[in-house]
Amino acid sequence: MATRTVRGRLPTLQEALILTATIILILTVGSLMLGISVQLSLFFSAALTCGFAVWLGYSWPQVEEMIRSGLEAGVLAILLNLLIGMLIAGLCACGTIPYLVSLGLEIISPRFFLVDAFLVCCVFSCCMGSSYTTAGTVGVALIGLATVMDVNLPSVCGAILGGAYFGEKISPISEATNTVSVCANVMLSKHIRAMYYVIVPSAAITAIIYLLIGLFSATKRVDFVTAQGLEQVFTRVFLFTPILLLPLAVLIFMILKKFPALVTLTAGILSSILVSFFIQKISITDMAQILMDGFSVQTGSELADAILEKGGLRSMNDIVSIMVCGMPLGGLLKGSRVLEILIHHFQVCVKTLPRLILSSIVCSIAVGGMTGSNYPAYLLTSATFEESYDAFHLDHSMLSRSCEMAAFGGVILPWTSTGAFMSSVLGVSTTAYAPYFIFGMLVPAFSVLCSLTGWGIFVSDQNINLQEGRLFSGKKKH
C-alpha cells in the first residue's frame, strides 16, 4: 500500500506575522545594529524557519526539500557572481580599468563627477542590460577615478547604481526585464513602454540633483601632481593602447547578440586573458593566479594599488556565503506558505487603484528583501495580484512595472544577494550609499504618483475612462 505524503498545515496570519517580525528583527538588529555578520543572521533566521515548518507539521525530508529548492534557485546567480569576480580581476590585469581611469582624469571634472558617472552608467547599462556587469566594469573604474579626485565615494556609488539600474529596467536585452514580463504575462515591448513613464522622469530629476550637488559642494579641483603621478605609475606598469577596451567591446557585442550571461562573461574573461598575454606580457600561469586571487601589484603608490588590487574568484567568497545562507530562507518561507498567507491578506485590503499599486510595490520589495532575491518577488507578486489588476481592468504591464520595484529595495539591504554584491564590488557599505541612491527612491515614488494622477496608467479595456473615477472609487466591475 502506497504511503500518503502528509503536508504541514497552513500557518495562520498571526503565526506568519510573528515569524516575519522575528526574522526582520534578527536581520536588522543583528546585521545593522549589533554588527553580527549577515551570514550568521541569515543562518539563524533560516534555522528558526526550519523549526517553524516542523511545528506546522512538515516532515524533515520536506523541510530539506524546501532548503534544496531555495539553493537551486540561486545556483546560477552564484556562478554569475564568481565569473564577475574573475572578470574584474582580468580587466585590472589587462589594463582596461586603469586605462579608463586615465581617460576619465582627462575628461571628467570633480564638479560634474556625479552627474557624469550617472549618465555614463546609464549608457553602458542600456548596452549591457545588466546592473551587475555595469557596476563590475565601468563602476569599478569610476570608483577608482573618484578616489583620485577625492569625491565622496558613497555618493558616487549611488550615482553608479542609479545609472546601472536605469538601463537594466528598460533594455530589451536585460534578463530581469525579460523575466518579469514573462511572470506578469505581458509583452516585453508593453512592459518597457510602461517603465519609460517612471524611469525617464526619475532619471531626469536624478541627473539634476547630482548636478546641483556637484555645483554646490565640489569645491576641490583635481590635484594635477597626484593625477600626473598616478598616470606615470600606470604607464610604468601597463602598456596603454585602445586595444585595452577590447574586453568591454566583446561584452557589449555578446550582450547585443543575446548570448546567455554565463557565455558572455566567460567571453569577457577570455578576451581579458588574451589582452593580458599579448599586450601586457602576463603569462597564462600568472593570469590563472590573478583570476583566482585577484590582481595584485606593488607600484609604490598606495593610491594606485587601491585602484588596481581588485577582483578574483576569492573576492566573491563573502557574497557567495551570503547567498548560500540566504537562499534556503527564501525556499523555507515559500515552501511553508508563510509568504502566501501574508500576501493574500495584504491583497484583500486593496480597494482603490492607488492602494493596489502601492500594495503590490510594497509586497514586491518586502518579498525580495525577505528572500534575498528579486525573482521570487516577481513570481509571487505577479501571481497574487494578477486577479486584482484584472478586476480593475489594468493592463498587465502595470503589474510587471510594480514587480520591478523589488530591485530598488534589494540593492540597499546588506543581506540580499544584490546588496552584498554591490557593496563588495564597489567597496562601500549599503548603509553608506543608500541615502545617495536617489534614482532608486524616485522610481517607486513615480509609480505611486502615476496611480494617483492616472498618467502612465494603461488599461486593458479602452472604453474605461480613468478620469471618470471608476479606478479611483474602489468600485470593482464584476
Short mmCIF file of C-alpha atoms in Angstrom, two decimals:
data_model
loop_
_atom_site.label_atom_id
_atom_site.label_comp_id
_atom_site.label_asym_id
_atom_site.label_seq_id
_atom_site.Cartn_x
_atom_site.Cartn_y
_atom_site.Cartn_z
CA MET A 1 0.00 0.00 0.00
CA ALA A 2 1.44 3.39 -1.04
CA THR A 3 2.15 5.83 1.74
CA ARG A 4 0.46 9.21 1.54
CA THR A 5 2.66 12.26 1.92
CA VAL A 6 1.36 14.46 4.72
CA ARG A 7 1.80 18.18 4.14
CA GLY A 8 2.00 20.59 7.02
CA ARG A 9 -0.93 22.82 7.82
CA LEU A 10 -1.34 26.35 6.57
CA PRO A 11 0.02 28.93 9.06
CA THR A 12 -2.38 31.46 10.49
CA LEU A 13 -1.92 35.15 9.79
CA GLN A 14 -0.81 35.75 13.38
CA GLU A 15 1.82 32.99 13.18
CA ALA A 16 3.11 34.28 9.84
CA LEU A 17 3.35 37.83 11.18
CA ILE A 18 5.21 36.74 14.33
CA LEU A 19 7.74 34.72 12.31
CA THR A 20 8.23 37.52 9.79
CA ALA A 21 8.67 40.15 12.51
CA THR A 22 11.22 37.94 14.28
CA ILE A 23 13.22 37.41 11.08
CA ILE A 24 13.21 41.13 10.32
CA LEU A 25 14.36 41.79 13.88
CA ILE A 26 17.22 39.30 13.57
CA LEU A 27 18.35 40.71 10.24
CA THR A 28 18.09 44.40 11.08
CA VAL A 29 19.21 44.42 14.71
CA GLY A 30 21.79 41.68 14.24
CA SER A 31 23.35 42.89 10.99
CA LEU A 32 22.87 46.65 11.17
CA MET A 33 22.99 47.43 14.91
CA LEU A 34 24.98 44.70 16.67
CA GLY A 35 27.44 44.15 13.86
CA ILE A 36 26.76 40.42 13.61
CA SER A 37 27.74 39.06 10.21
CA VAL A 38 24.96 38.91 7.64
CA GLN A 39 25.70 35.22 7.10
CA LEU A 40 25.02 34.36 10.74
CA SER A 41 21.87 36.47 10.83
CA LEU A 42 20.56 34.65 7.76
CA PHE A 43 21.58 31.26 9.17
CA PHE A 44 19.73 31.80 12.45
CA SER A 45 16.69 33.12 10.55
CA ALA A 46 16.70 30.00 8.37
CA ALA A 47 17.11 27.75 11.43
CA LEU A 48 14.14 29.45 13.10
CA THR A 49 12.05 28.98 9.95
CA CYS A 50 13.04 25.29 9.84
CA GLY A 51 11.69 24.84 13.37
CA PHE A 52 8.53 26.72 12.42
CA ALA A 53 7.97 24.45 9.40
CA VAL A 54 8.38 21.34 11.56
CA TRP A 55 5.94 22.82 14.08
CA LEU A 56 3.42 23.25 11.25
CA GLY A 57 3.62 19.52 10.62
CA TYR A 58 6.12 19.24 7.78
CA SER A 59 8.45 16.27 7.92
CA TRP A 60 12.20 16.82 7.96
CA PRO A 61 12.62 15.48 4.39
CA GLN A 62 10.04 18.06 3.28
CA VAL A 63 11.98 20.80 5.09
CA GLU A 64 15.16 19.64 3.38
CA GLU A 65 13.36 19.84 0.04
CA MET A 66 12.41 23.47 0.79
CA ILE A 67 16.06 24.23 1.55
CA ARG A 68 17.15 22.44 -1.63
CA SER A 69 14.67 24.36 -3.78
CA GLY A 70 15.94 27.65 -2.37
CA LEU A 71 19.54 26.73 -3.10
CA GLU A 72 18.74 25.52 -6.61
CA ALA A 73 17.16 28.87 -7.40
CA GLY A 74 20.43 30.62 -6.55
CA VAL A 75 22.96 28.35 -8.28
CA LEU A 76 23.04 30.40 -11.49
CA ALA A 77 23.38 33.65 -9.54
CA ILE A 78 26.32 32.19 -7.60
CA LEU A 79 28.06 31.23 -10.85
CA LEU A 80 27.47 34.70 -12.28
CA ASN A 81 28.99 36.33 -9.20
CA LEU A 82 32.08 34.13 -9.41
CA LEU A 83 32.51 34.96 -13.10
CA ILE A 84 32.15 38.71 -12.44
CA GLY A 85 34.83 38.44 -9.76
CA MET A 86 37.19 36.88 -12.29
CA LEU A 87 36.18 39.43 -14.93
CA ILE A 88 37.09 42.36 -12.66
CA ALA A 89 40.50 40.81 -11.95
CA GLY A 90 41.02 40.26 -15.68
CA LEU A 91 40.08 43.86 -16.53
CA CYS A 92 42.54 45.17 -13.93
CA ALA A 93 45.33 42.85 -15.12
CA CYS A 94 44.94 43.60 -18.83
CA GLY A 95 44.87 47.35 -18.14
CA THR A 96 41.25 48.16 -19.04
CA ILE A 97 40.37 49.62 -15.62
CA PRO A 98 43.48 51.84 -15.27
CA TYR A 99 43.07 52.93 -18.91
CA LEU A 100 39.51 54.06 -18.22
CA VAL A 101 40.67 55.89 -15.07
CA SER A 102 43.36 57.71 -17.08
CA LEU A 103 40.84 58.72 -19.73
CA GLY A 104 38.46 59.91 -17.03
CA LEU A 105 41.14 62.12 -15.46
CA GLU A 106 41.43 63.98 -18.75
CA ILE A 107 37.69 64.31 -19.40
CA ILE A 108 35.71 64.44 -16.14
CA SER A 109 35.70 67.34 -13.69
CA PRO A 110 35.07 66.74 -9.95
CA ARG A 111 32.33 69.37 -10.08
CA PHE A 112 30.36 67.31 -12.60
CA PHE A 113 31.54 63.90 -11.47
CA LEU A 114 28.27 62.61 -10.00
CA VAL A 115 26.10 63.53 -12.97
CA ASP A 116 28.75 62.26 -15.41
CA ALA A 117 29.04 58.96 -13.53
CA PHE A 118 25.26 58.57 -13.56
CA LEU A 119 24.94 59.29 -17.29
CA VAL A 120 27.90 57.09 -18.27
CA CYS A 121 26.42 54.17 -16.34
CA CYS A 122 23.02 54.84 -17.94
CA VAL A 123 24.55 54.44 -21.39
CA PHE A 124 26.59 51.35 -20.52
CA SER A 125 23.70 49.63 -18.73
CA CYS A 126 21.45 50.17 -21.74
CA CYS A 127 24.08 48.46 -23.89
CA MET A 128 24.86 45.68 -21.41
CA GLY A 129 21.38 45.17 -19.97
CA SER A 130 22.83 44.24 -16.58
CA SER A 131 23.38 46.27 -13.43
CA TYR A 132 25.88 43.67 -12.20
CA THR A 133 28.08 43.88 -15.30
CA THR A 134 27.87 47.68 -15.39
CA ALA A 135 28.88 48.02 -11.73
CA GLY A 136 31.63 45.41 -12.10
CA THR A 137 33.25 47.11 -15.10
CA VAL A 138 32.55 50.82 -15.55
CA GLY A 139 31.53 51.15 -11.90
CA VAL A 140 34.87 49.86 -10.65
CA ALA A 141 36.71 52.31 -12.95
CA LEU A 142 34.57 55.22 -11.71
CA ILE A 143 35.28 54.33 -8.08
CA GLY A 144 39.00 54.38 -8.86
CA LEU A 145 38.61 57.74 -10.58
CA ALA A 146 36.60 59.14 -7.65
CA THR A 147 39.34 58.03 -5.26
CA VAL A 148 41.89 60.07 -7.22
CA MET A 149 39.61 63.11 -7.38
CA ASP A 150 38.68 62.81 -3.69
CA VAL A 151 34.95 62.72 -4.47
CA ASN A 152 32.65 61.32 -1.79
CA LEU A 153 32.57 57.56 -2.52
CA PRO A 154 29.07 56.77 -1.13
CA SER A 155 27.57 59.45 -3.38
CA VAL A 156 29.49 58.05 -6.35
CA CYS A 157 28.12 54.58 -5.55
CA GLY A 158 24.59 56.00 -5.53
CA ALA A 159 25.17 57.54 -8.96
CA ILE A 160 26.71 54.34 -10.35
CA LEU A 161 23.84 52.19 -9.09
CA GLY A 162 21.25 54.63 -10.41
CA GLY A 163 22.76 54.50 -13.87
CA ALA A 164 23.23 50.74 -13.69
CA TYR A 165 19.56 50.15 -12.92
CA PHE A 166 18.37 52.71 -15.48
CA GLY A 167 19.43 50.50 -18.37
CA GLU A 168 18.57 47.22 -16.71
CA LYS A 169 14.93 48.28 -16.38
CA ILE A 170 14.37 49.47 -19.95
CA SER A 171 16.82 47.43 -22.01
CA PRO A 172 15.21 44.68 -24.12
CA ILE A 173 18.32 42.52 -23.58
CA SER A 174 18.04 42.68 -19.79
CA GLU A 175 17.49 39.29 -18.16
CA ALA A 176 15.48 40.87 -15.32
CA THR A 177 13.23 42.78 -17.70
CA ASN A 178 12.52 39.67 -19.75
CA THR A 179 11.87 37.59 -16.63
CA VAL A 180 9.38 39.97 -15.05
CA SER A 181 7.45 40.35 -18.31
CA VAL A 182 7.10 36.57 -18.51
CA CYS A 183 5.98 36.36 -14.87
CA ALA A 184 3.31 39.03 -15.43
CA ASN A 185 2.25 37.53 -18.76
CA VAL A 186 2.82 40.72 -20.74
CA MET A 187 4.65 41.51 -23.98
CA LEU A 188 8.18 42.80 -23.45
CA SER A 189 7.52 45.90 -25.57
CA LYS A 190 4.49 46.83 -23.44
CA HIS A 191 6.44 46.33 -20.22
CA ILE A 192 9.28 48.57 -21.41
CA ARG A 193 6.78 51.22 -22.56
CA ALA A 194 5.23 51.24 -19.08
CA MET A 195 8.67 51.50 -17.44
CA TYR A 196 9.52 54.60 -19.51
CA TYR A 197 6.83 56.58 -17.65
CA VAL A 198 8.63 56.12 -14.31
CA ILE A 199 12.24 55.59 -15.39
CA VAL A 200 12.74 58.62 -17.66
CA PRO A 201 11.36 61.34 -15.31
CA SER A 202 13.20 59.74 -12.37
CA ALA A 203 16.45 59.78 -14.35
CA ALA A 204 15.98 63.42 -15.36
CA ILE A 205 15.37 64.55 -11.77
CA THR A 206 18.26 62.40 -10.52
CA ALA A 207 20.66 63.95 -13.03
CA ILE A 208 19.58 67.46 -11.97
CA ILE A 209 20.05 66.62 -8.28
CA TYR A 210 23.53 65.17 -8.88
CA LEU A 211 24.42 68.24 -10.94
CA LEU A 212 23.32 70.58 -8.13
CA ILE A 213 25.19 68.53 -5.52
CA GLY A 214 28.35 68.84 -7.61
CA LEU A 215 27.96 72.54 -8.28
CA PHE A 216 27.38 73.45 -4.64
CA SER A 217 29.70 71.02 -2.88
CA ALA A 218 32.60 70.10 -5.17
CA THR A 219 34.97 72.97 -4.40
CA LYS A 220 38.14 70.91 -4.85
CA ARG A 221 39.98 70.63 -8.11
CA VAL A 222 42.00 67.69 -9.30
CA ASP A 223 45.49 67.67 -7.83
CA PHE A 224 47.41 67.62 -11.10
CA VAL A 225 50.57 66.49 -9.36
CA THR A 226 48.72 63.49 -7.96
CA ALA A 227 46.96 62.83 -11.28
CA GLN A 228 50.19 63.01 -13.28
CA GLY A 229 51.96 60.84 -10.73
CA LEU A 230 49.18 58.26 -10.99
CA GLU A 231 49.32 58.24 -14.78
CA GLN A 232 53.08 57.77 -14.62
CA VAL A 233 52.61 54.79 -12.32
CA PHE A 234 50.01 53.31 -14.68
CA THR A 235 52.17 53.79 -17.77
CA ARG A 236 55.10 52.19 -15.94
CA VAL A 237 53.04 49.08 -15.15
CA PHE A 238 50.82 48.89 -18.26
CA LEU A 239 51.16 49.49 -21.97
CA PHE A 240 48.27 51.83 -22.80
CA THR A 241 46.53 51.36 -26.14
CA PRO A 242 42.88 51.46 -27.31
CA ILE A 243 43.11 47.67 -27.67
CA LEU A 244 42.67 47.54 -23.89
CA LEU A 245 38.99 48.33 -24.48
CA LEU A 246 38.57 45.04 -26.39
CA PRO A 247 37.11 43.11 -23.39
CA LEU A 248 34.39 45.75 -22.96
CA ALA A 249 33.65 45.65 -26.69
CA VAL A 250 33.37 41.86 -26.54
CA LEU A 251 30.96 42.09 -23.61
CA ILE A 252 28.73 44.63 -25.37
CA PHE A 253 28.77 42.64 -28.63
CA MET A 254 27.86 39.37 -26.90
CA ILE A 255 25.05 41.02 -24.96
CA LEU A 256 23.61 42.71 -28.04
CA LYS A 257 23.66 39.34 -29.79
CA LYS A 258 21.68 37.98 -26.82
CA PHE A 259 24.17 35.32 -25.76
CA PRO A 260 23.48 33.81 -22.30
CA ALA A 261 25.02 35.65 -19.36
CA LEU A 262 27.38 32.79 -18.49
CA VAL A 263 28.70 32.66 -22.07
CA THR A 264 29.03 36.47 -22.25
CA LEU A 265 31.01 36.79 -19.02
CA THR A 266 33.24 33.86 -19.98
CA ALA A 267 33.98 35.55 -23.32
CA GLY A 268 34.86 38.76 -21.47
CA ILE A 269 37.24 36.86 -19.19
CA LEU A 270 38.90 35.07 -22.12
CA SER A 271 39.37 38.34 -24.01
CA SER A 272 40.97 39.93 -20.94
CA ILE A 273 43.34 36.95 -20.73
CA LEU A 274 44.32 37.39 -24.38
CA VAL A 275 44.93 41.13 -23.97
CA SER A 276 46.97 40.47 -20.81
CA PHE A 277 49.06 37.84 -22.59
CA PHE A 278 49.75 39.67 -25.86
CA ILE A 279 49.76 43.32 -24.71
CA GLN A 280 50.82 43.27 -21.04
CA LYS A 281 53.01 40.15 -21.41
CA ILE A 282 51.46 38.36 -18.42
CA SER A 283 51.93 34.59 -18.55
CA ILE A 284 48.97 32.21 -18.56
CA THR A 285 50.11 30.79 -15.21
CA ASP A 286 50.17 34.25 -13.64
CA MET A 287 46.77 35.07 -15.15
CA ALA A 288 45.29 31.92 -13.64
CA GLN A 289 46.56 33.06 -10.23
CA ILE A 290 45.17 36.57 -10.81
CA LEU A 291 41.73 35.22 -11.74
CA MET A 292 41.74 33.17 -8.56
CA ASP A 293 43.15 35.64 -6.02
CA GLY A 294 42.61 38.99 -7.74
CA PHE A 295 45.08 41.38 -9.34
CA SER A 296 47.88 42.44 -7.01
CA VAL A 297 50.80 44.73 -7.80
CA GLN A 298 53.29 46.74 -5.79
CA THR A 299 53.58 50.06 -7.63
CA GLY A 300 54.96 52.12 -4.75
CA SER A 301 51.80 54.24 -4.80
CA GLU A 302 49.10 53.44 -2.25
CA LEU A 303 46.52 55.21 -4.39
CA ALA A 304 47.38 53.18 -7.50
CA ASP A 305 47.45 49.93 -5.52
CA ALA A 306 44.00 50.67 -4.07
CA ILE A 307 42.59 51.17 -7.58
CA LEU A 308 44.24 48.11 -9.13
CA GLU A 309 44.04 45.45 -6.42
CA LYS A 310 40.53 44.20 -7.07
CA GLY A 311 38.55 41.19 -8.21
CA GLY A 312 39.30 37.50 -8.25
CA LEU A 313 37.20 34.46 -7.57
CA ARG A 314 38.14 34.52 -3.87
CA SER A 315 36.85 38.10 -3.56
CA MET A 316 33.34 36.72 -4.05
CA ASN A 317 33.55 34.38 -1.04
CA ASP A 318 31.53 36.69 1.22
CA ILE A 319 28.88 37.24 -1.43
CA VAL A 320 28.55 33.52 -2.16
CA SER A 321 28.34 32.67 1.55
CA ILE A 322 25.57 35.27 1.98
CA MET A 323 23.68 33.71 -0.91
CA VAL A 324 24.20 30.17 0.40
CA CYS A 325 22.83 31.22 3.80
CA GLY A 326 20.04 33.38 2.38
CA MET A 327 18.61 31.25 -0.44
CA PRO A 328 17.39 28.47 1.90
CA LEU A 329 15.50 31.09 3.92
CA GLY A 330 13.61 32.11 0.78
CA GLY A 331 12.83 28.47 -0.02
CA LEU A 332 11.59 27.82 3.53
CA LEU A 333 9.35 30.89 3.63
CA LYS A 334 7.86 29.97 0.28
CA GLY A 335 7.57 26.23 0.97
CA SER A 336 5.92 26.68 4.37
CA ARG A 337 3.48 29.10 2.69
CA VAL A 338 4.26 31.95 5.08
CA LEU A 339 4.66 34.40 2.19
CA GLU A 340 1.46 33.08 0.60
CA ILE A 341 -0.56 33.89 3.74
CA LEU A 342 0.96 37.34 4.19
CA ILE A 343 0.48 38.38 0.58
CA HIS A 344 -3.07 37.02 0.47
CA HIS A 345 -4.20 39.05 3.48
CA PHE A 346 -2.30 42.06 2.19
CA GLN A 347 -4.01 41.80 -1.19
CA VAL A 348 -7.50 41.54 0.35
CA CYS A 349 -7.18 45.10 1.71
CA VAL A 350 -6.94 46.57 -1.81
CA LYS A 351 -9.96 48.79 -2.56
CA THR A 352 -8.70 51.54 -4.92
CA LEU A 353 -6.14 51.86 -7.70
CA PRO A 354 -3.55 53.80 -5.67
CA ARG A 355 -3.83 51.22 -2.87
CA LEU A 356 -3.49 48.39 -5.38
CA ILE A 357 -0.34 49.84 -6.94
CA LEU A 358 1.16 50.74 -3.56
CA SER A 359 0.33 47.33 -2.07
CA SER A 360 1.89 45.42 -4.95
CA ILE A 361 5.03 47.59 -4.82
CA VAL A 362 5.42 47.12 -1.06
CA CYS A 363 4.76 43.40 -1.48
CA SER A 364 7.39 43.08 -4.20
CA ILE A 365 10.04 44.93 -2.18
CA ALA A 366 9.19 43.02 1.00
CA VAL A 367 9.33 39.59 -0.65
CA GLY A 368 12.60 40.49 -2.35
CA GLY A 369 14.03 41.62 0.97
CA MET A 370 12.81 38.54 2.84
CA THR A 371 14.01 36.01 0.28
CA GLY A 372 17.20 37.87 -0.65
CA SER A 373 16.41 37.63 -4.37
CA ASN A 374 14.24 39.55 -6.82
CA TYR A 375 12.95 36.57 -8.77
CA PRO A 376 10.68 35.16 -6.02
CA ALA A 377 9.30 38.69 -5.69
CA TYR A 378 8.46 38.76 -9.39
CA LEU A 379 6.78 35.35 -9.26
CA LEU A 380 4.81 35.73 -6.03
CA THR A 381 3.70 39.32 -6.57
CA SER A 382 2.52 38.74 -10.14
CA ALA A 383 0.68 35.53 -9.21
CA THR A 384 -1.01 37.06 -6.15
CA PHE A 385 -2.07 40.42 -7.60
CA GLU A 386 -2.94 39.34 -11.16
CA GLU A 387 -6.61 38.86 -10.31
CA SER A 388 -6.86 42.27 -8.65
CA TYR A 389 -5.25 44.01 -11.61
CA ASP A 390 -7.70 42.23 -13.92
CA ALA A 391 -10.60 43.32 -11.71
CA PHE A 392 -9.50 46.92 -12.17
CA HIS A 393 -9.15 46.28 -15.93
CA LEU A 394 -5.47 47.23 -15.81
CA ASP A 395 -3.05 46.15 -18.50
CA HIS A 396 -0.57 43.57 -17.21
CA SER A 397 2.28 45.97 -17.93
CA MET A 398 1.10 47.83 -14.80
CA LEU A 399 1.60 44.64 -12.79
CA SER A 400 5.04 43.96 -14.26
CA ARG A 401 6.07 47.55 -13.51
CA SER A 402 5.09 47.15 -9.87
CA CYS A 403 7.02 43.86 -9.66
CA GLU A 404 10.16 45.59 -10.94
CA MET A 405 10.31 47.73 -7.79
CA ALA A 406 11.79 44.77 -5.85
CA ALA A 407 15.20 45.55 -7.37
CA PHE A 408 15.33 49.04 -5.87
CA GLY A 409 14.73 47.73 -2.36
CA GLY A 410 17.12 44.79 -2.54
CA VAL A 411 20.14 46.85 -3.54
CA ILE A 412 20.20 48.76 -0.22
CA LEU A 413 19.77 45.70 2.03
CA PRO A 414 23.07 44.05 3.08
CA TRP A 415 21.60 40.54 3.37
CA THR A 416 20.27 40.33 -0.19
CA SER A 417 22.43 38.93 -2.99
CA THR A 418 22.26 42.26 -4.85
CA GLY A 419 23.18 44.37 -1.83
CA ALA A 420 26.05 42.06 -0.92
CA PHE A 421 27.39 42.10 -4.49
CA MET A 422 27.22 45.87 -4.99
CA SER A 423 28.78 46.72 -1.63
CA SER A 424 31.60 44.23 -2.20
CA VAL A 425 32.40 45.24 -5.78
CA LEU A 426 32.20 49.00 -5.17
CA GLY A 427 33.83 48.84 -1.73
CA VAL A 428 31.15 50.88 0.08
CA SER A 429 28.58 49.54 2.56
CA THR A 430 24.88 49.53 1.69
CA THR A 431 24.06 51.78 4.65
CA ALA A 432 26.59 54.35 3.40
CA TYR A 433 25.40 54.58 -0.21
CA ALA A 434 21.65 54.12 0.46
CA PRO A 435 20.94 57.86 1.06
CA TYR A 436 22.56 58.70 -2.29
CA PHE A 437 20.60 56.10 -4.27
CA ILE A 438 18.26 58.85 -5.43
CA PHE A 439 17.15 57.11 -8.61
CA GLY A 440 16.06 54.06 -6.61
CA MET A 441 13.88 56.25 -4.39
CA LEU A 442 12.26 58.19 -7.21
CA VAL A 443 11.19 55.27 -9.42
CA PRO A 444 8.79 53.68 -6.86
CA ALA A 445 7.57 57.17 -5.94
CA PHE A 446 6.72 57.92 -9.57
CA SER A 447 4.93 54.57 -9.84
CA VAL A 448 2.64 55.57 -6.97
CA LEU A 449 2.26 59.09 -8.39
CA CYS A 450 1.07 57.62 -11.69
CA SER A 451 -1.67 55.74 -9.85
CA LEU A 452 -2.80 58.95 -8.15
CA THR A 453 -2.92 61.03 -11.34
CA GLY A 454 -3.81 58.40 -13.95
CA TRP A 455 -0.79 59.44 -16.02
CA GLY A 456 1.13 56.45 -17.35
CA ILE A 457 -1.67 54.05 -16.40
CA PHE A 458 -2.72 51.64 -19.14
CA VAL A 459 -5.99 49.74 -19.08
CA SER A 460 -6.99 46.55 -20.88
CA ASP A 461 -10.44 47.97 -21.77
CA GLN A 462 -10.06 51.11 -23.87
CA ASN A 463 -13.67 52.14 -23.09
CA ILE A 464 -12.74 52.84 -19.47
CA ASN A 465 -12.13 56.50 -18.70
CA LEU A 466 -9.66 56.91 -15.88
CA GLN A 467 -10.75 60.46 -15.21
CA GLU A 468 -14.35 59.39 -14.55
CA GLY A 469 -13.13 57.86 -11.35
CA ARG A 470 -14.00 54.18 -11.68
CA LEU A 471 -10.43 53.19 -10.89
CA PHE A 472 -10.29 55.64 -8.04
CA SER A 473 -13.66 54.98 -6.50
CA GLY A 474 -12.91 51.49 -5.30
CA LYS A 475 -15.89 50.00 -7.16
CA LYS A 476 -14.73 46.92 -8.99
CA LYS A 477 -16.63 45.88 -12.08
CA HIS A 478 -17.64 42.24 -11.93
#
